[in-house]
Every structure is written in C-alpha cells, then in structure tokens.
Coordinates of C-alpha atoms and ligand atoms in Angstrom, one line a residue:
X981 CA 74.3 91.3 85.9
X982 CA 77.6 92.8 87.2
X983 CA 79.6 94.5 84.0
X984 CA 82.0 97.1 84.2
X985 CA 83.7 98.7 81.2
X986 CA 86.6 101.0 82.2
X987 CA 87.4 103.9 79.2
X988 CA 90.6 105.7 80.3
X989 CA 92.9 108.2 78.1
X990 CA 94.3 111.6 78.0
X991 CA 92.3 115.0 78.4
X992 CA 90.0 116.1 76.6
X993 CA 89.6 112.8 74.3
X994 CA 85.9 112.5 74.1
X995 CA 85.5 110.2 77.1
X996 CA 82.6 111.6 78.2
X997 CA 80.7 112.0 74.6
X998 CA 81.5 108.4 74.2
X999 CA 80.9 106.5 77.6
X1000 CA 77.7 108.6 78.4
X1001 CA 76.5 107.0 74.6
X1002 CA 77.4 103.6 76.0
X1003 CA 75.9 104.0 79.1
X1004 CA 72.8 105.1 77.7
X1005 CA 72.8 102.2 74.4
X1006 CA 73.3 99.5 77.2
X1007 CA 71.2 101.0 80.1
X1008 CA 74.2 101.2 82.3
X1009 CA 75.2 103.4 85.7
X1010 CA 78.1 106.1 84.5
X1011 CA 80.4 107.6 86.4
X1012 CA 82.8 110.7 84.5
X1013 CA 85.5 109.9 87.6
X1014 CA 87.5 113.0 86.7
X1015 CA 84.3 114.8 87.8
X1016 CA 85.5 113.6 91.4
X1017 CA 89.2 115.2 90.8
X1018 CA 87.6 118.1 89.7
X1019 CA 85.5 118.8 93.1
X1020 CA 88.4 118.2 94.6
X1021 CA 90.0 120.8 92.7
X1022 CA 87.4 123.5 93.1
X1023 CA 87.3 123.1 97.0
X1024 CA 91.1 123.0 97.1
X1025 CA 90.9 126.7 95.4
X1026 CA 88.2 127.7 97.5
X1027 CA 90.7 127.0 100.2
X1028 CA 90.4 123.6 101.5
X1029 CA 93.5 120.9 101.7
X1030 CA 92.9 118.7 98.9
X1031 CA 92.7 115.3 101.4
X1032 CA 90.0 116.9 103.3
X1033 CA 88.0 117.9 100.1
X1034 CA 88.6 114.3 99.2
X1035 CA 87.5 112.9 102.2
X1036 CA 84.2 115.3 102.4
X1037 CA 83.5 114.5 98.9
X1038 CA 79.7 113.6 98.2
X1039 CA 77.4 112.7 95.1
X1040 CA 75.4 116.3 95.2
X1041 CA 78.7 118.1 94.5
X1042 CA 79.4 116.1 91.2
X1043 CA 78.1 119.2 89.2
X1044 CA 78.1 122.8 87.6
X1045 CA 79.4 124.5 84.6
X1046 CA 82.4 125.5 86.9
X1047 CA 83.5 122.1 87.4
X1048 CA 84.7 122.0 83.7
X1049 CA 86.6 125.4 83.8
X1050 CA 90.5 125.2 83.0
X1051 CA 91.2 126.3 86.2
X1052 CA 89.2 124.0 87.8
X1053 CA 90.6 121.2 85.9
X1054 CA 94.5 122.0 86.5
X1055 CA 93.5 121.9 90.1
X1056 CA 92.3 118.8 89.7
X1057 CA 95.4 117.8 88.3
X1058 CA 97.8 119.2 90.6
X1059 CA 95.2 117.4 93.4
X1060 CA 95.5 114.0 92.1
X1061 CA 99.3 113.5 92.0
X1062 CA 98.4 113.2 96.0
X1063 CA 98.4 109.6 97.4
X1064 CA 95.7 110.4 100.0
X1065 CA 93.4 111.9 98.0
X1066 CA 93.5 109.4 95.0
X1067 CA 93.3 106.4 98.4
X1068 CA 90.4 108.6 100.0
X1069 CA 88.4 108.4 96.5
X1070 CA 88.8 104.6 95.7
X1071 CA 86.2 102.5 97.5
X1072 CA 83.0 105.1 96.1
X1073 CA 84.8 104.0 92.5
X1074 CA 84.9 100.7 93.1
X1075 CA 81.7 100.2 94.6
X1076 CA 80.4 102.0 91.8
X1077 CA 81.7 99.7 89.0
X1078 CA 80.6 96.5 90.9
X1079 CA 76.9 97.5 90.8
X1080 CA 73.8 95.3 89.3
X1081 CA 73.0 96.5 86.3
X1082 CA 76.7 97.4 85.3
X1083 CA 78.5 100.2 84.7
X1084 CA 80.9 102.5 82.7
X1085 CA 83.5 104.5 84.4
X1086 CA 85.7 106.7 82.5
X1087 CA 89.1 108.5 83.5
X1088 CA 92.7 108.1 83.7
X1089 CA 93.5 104.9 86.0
X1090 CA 89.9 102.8 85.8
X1091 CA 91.3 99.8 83.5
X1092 CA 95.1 99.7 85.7
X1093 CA 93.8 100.9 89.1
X1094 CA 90.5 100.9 90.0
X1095 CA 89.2 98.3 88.1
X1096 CA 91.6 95.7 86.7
X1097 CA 89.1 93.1 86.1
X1098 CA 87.1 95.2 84.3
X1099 CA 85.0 93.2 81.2
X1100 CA 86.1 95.7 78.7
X1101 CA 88.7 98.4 78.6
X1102 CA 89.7 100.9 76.1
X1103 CA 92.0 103.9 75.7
X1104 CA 90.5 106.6 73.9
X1105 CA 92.8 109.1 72.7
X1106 CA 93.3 111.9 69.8
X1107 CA 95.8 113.9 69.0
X1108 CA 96.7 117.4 71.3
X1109 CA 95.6 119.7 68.4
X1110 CA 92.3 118.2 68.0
X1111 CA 91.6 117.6 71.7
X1112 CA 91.9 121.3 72.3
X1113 CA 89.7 122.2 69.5
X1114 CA 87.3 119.6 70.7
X1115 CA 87.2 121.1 74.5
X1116 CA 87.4 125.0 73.0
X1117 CA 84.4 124.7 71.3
X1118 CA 82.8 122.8 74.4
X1119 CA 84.0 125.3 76.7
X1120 CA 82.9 128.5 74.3
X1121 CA 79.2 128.2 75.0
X1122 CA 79.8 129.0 78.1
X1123 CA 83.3 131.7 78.2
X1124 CA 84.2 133.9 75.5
X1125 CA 87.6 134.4 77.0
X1126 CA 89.2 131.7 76.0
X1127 CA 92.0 131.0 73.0
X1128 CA 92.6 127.8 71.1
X1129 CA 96.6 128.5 72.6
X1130 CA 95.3 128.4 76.2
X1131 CA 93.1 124.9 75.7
X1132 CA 95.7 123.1 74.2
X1133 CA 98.5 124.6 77.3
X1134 CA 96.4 123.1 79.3
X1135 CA 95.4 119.7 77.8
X1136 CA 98.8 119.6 77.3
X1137 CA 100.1 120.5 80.5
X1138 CA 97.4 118.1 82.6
X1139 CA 98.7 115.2 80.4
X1140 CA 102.1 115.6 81.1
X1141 CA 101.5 116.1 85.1
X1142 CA 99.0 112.6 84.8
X1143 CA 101.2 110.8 83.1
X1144 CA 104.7 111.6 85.1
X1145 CA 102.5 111.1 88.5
X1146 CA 104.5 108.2 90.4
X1147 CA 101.0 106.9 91.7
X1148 CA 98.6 105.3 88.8
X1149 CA 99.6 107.5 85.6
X1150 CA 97.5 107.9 82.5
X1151 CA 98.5 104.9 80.8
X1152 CA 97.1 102.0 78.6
X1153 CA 96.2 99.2 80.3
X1154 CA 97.9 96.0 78.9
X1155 CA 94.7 94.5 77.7
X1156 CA 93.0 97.5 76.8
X1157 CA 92.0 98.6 73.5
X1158 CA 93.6 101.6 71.9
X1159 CA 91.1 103.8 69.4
X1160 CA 92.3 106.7 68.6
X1161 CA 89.3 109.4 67.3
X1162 CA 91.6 111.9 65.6
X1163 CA 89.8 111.1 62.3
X1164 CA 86.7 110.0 63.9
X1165 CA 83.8 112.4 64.2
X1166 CA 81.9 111.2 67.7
X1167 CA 78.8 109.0 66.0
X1168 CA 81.4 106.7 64.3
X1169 CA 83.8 106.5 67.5
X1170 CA 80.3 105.5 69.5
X1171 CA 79.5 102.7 66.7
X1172 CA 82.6 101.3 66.8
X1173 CA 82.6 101.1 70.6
X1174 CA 79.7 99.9 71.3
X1175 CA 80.6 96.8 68.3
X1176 CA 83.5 96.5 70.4
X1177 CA 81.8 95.7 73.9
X1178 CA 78.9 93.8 72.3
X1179 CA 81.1 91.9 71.0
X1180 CA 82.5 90.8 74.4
X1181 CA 79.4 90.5 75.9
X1182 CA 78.8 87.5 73.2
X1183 CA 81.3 85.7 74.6
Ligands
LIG276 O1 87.5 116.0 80.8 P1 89.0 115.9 80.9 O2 89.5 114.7 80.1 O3 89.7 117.1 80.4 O4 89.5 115.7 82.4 P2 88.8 114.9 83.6 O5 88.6 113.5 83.1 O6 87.6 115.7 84.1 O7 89.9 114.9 84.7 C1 90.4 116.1 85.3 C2 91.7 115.7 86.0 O8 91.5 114.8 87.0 C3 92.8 115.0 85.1 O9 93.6 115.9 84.4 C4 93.5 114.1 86.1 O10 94.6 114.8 86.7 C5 92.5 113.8 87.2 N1 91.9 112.5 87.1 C6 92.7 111.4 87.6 O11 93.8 111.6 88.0 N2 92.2 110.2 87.6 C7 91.0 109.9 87.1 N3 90.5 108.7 87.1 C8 90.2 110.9 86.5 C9 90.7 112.2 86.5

C-alpha cells in the first residue's frame, strides 16, 4: 500500500508531536523534512555553501540535539529560500513519500510541492504566543539560556522569511485541512487527526 499524508504549517506548531503519533498509530515511514533544512543549516555555519551541504546531504546526519537549536533553525531558514538547495533535496522527499507501507512527511511545502497528490493533507497551526511557549519548554531541557522573547523572535521571524520566499512558501494547500491546536493540548490534536485520515482511508 502506497499512502502518503503531507502535514505542513508554520514553526513550531506541533508537527512533529503529531505526525510522529500518526506514523506510529498507522505503522507508517516518517520523515520531519525540516530536519533536512536544518542539516543544511548547521553545515552552512560550519562553513560550507548551503548547495553543497544540500547536495552532500545523507540519512546518518538527520540527528542531534543541535539540530533543533535557534541558531540552527534560522540557518535553515535563510538556506531554504535558495532554489538549488530546496531542487537538490526533492527526489530523497519524494521517494520517500511513494514508499510501500506509506508514509507521513511533515514541513512547510509537502501538500503544494513535494507531494501534491498526497491522500491526506493538513495544516497544523497555533497561534505565535503559544508556539513559542510550546518550543521554550522543548528547548529548556536542554539550554537554560534561553527567554520566552527570544523563541517567539524567532518562530516569528522563520515564518515571515518561509512565507515571503518566492519558491514554495509556507502556505495551505487548497485541499488541505486547517486545525488549528491553540486550544488543543497534543492527545486531543492526535485524536482528531488520526479520525481525520481514517476517515479517508474508508473511502
Ligand atoms: O520544527 P520547526 O517547525 O520549528 O522547524 P522545522 O520544520 O525543523 O524547519 C526548519 C526550517 O526549515 C523552516 O523554518 C523552513 O525555513 C525550512 N523548511 C522548509 O523550507 N521546507 C520544509 N519542507 C521544511 C522546513
């Protein structure tokens, strides 16, 4: 069975919480793509051009605590307004979603980009305040030096950068499914998600 479900939206949203439970409740491949951006980012400030680091990217770097630093993730950001890196990072994402057994992929351009036929797609978002909290108290375990103002600077300035970019903004797909989790504490956002894509895998 080929099924792909593409779950885009703005930083910090709860993506990740919510695709890895879907992945895991339908015994699915995941793929957290910003996780690519992100490499990208950390070679670029360890002084490589960001099409190279693109290029040279490979599965065994998709992790580390560092990855989800601030700095990291602005660098990602700045990285991915670049044609040639978001061109040299397409086909492992695409080949990814087609796999047996399906698969989730979560980021900014899944549902517009880099899968528009995907079975199910849906927007997650919440508002700026609440994303920040949600990503300070992720991020505290690991750094005591950061502030609530500093999160939300950045959550807010990443969202403006993704979405201005000329090539595949953040943006809602047309047939995508809007939920937004400000209210929503993370089990009740899973329930309703998964309902969701059963639902279309009924049909
Ligand atoms: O975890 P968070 O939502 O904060 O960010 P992320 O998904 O790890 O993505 C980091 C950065 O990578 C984003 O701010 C985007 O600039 C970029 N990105 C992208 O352009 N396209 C994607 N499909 C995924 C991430």
């Amino acid at each position: 069975m080929k099924f792909t479900i593409a779950i885009d939206g703005p930083a910090a949203a709860g993506k990740g919480t919510i695709s890895r439970a879907v992945a895991e409740h339908f015994n699915m491949a995941y793929l957290d793509t910003g996780l690519l951006y992100r490499v990208v980012g950390a070679k670029v400030l360890a002084g490589e051009t960001p099409v190279d680091a693109a290029k040279t990217i490979h599965p065994g770097e998709l992790q580390g605590a560092y990855l989800r630093s601030s700095e990291v993730a602005q660098a990602a950001s700045r990285a991915a307004v670049l044609p040639d890196v978001r061109m040299a990072l397409i086909e492992f994402q695409r080949d990814f979603a087609r796999r047996e057994g399906g698969a989730v992929l979560d980021g900014r351009d899944i549902g517009t980009v880099i899968c528009p036929q995907a079975d199910v797609k849906l927007f997650i978002t919440a508002t700026p305040g609440i994303r920040a909290m949600r990503r300070l108290k992720e991020l505290d375990r690991q750094r005591s030096d950061l502030s609530y103002s500093k999160v939300l600077n950045d959550v807010i300035d990443r969202d403006k950068r993704d979405r201005e970019r000329k090539l595949a903004p953040l943006i809602a797909a047309e047939d995508a499914i809007t939920i937004d989790t400000s209210s929503l504490n993370a089990s009740v956002a899973i329930s309703h998600v998964i309902e969701i894509i059963q639902k279309r895998m009924d049909l």
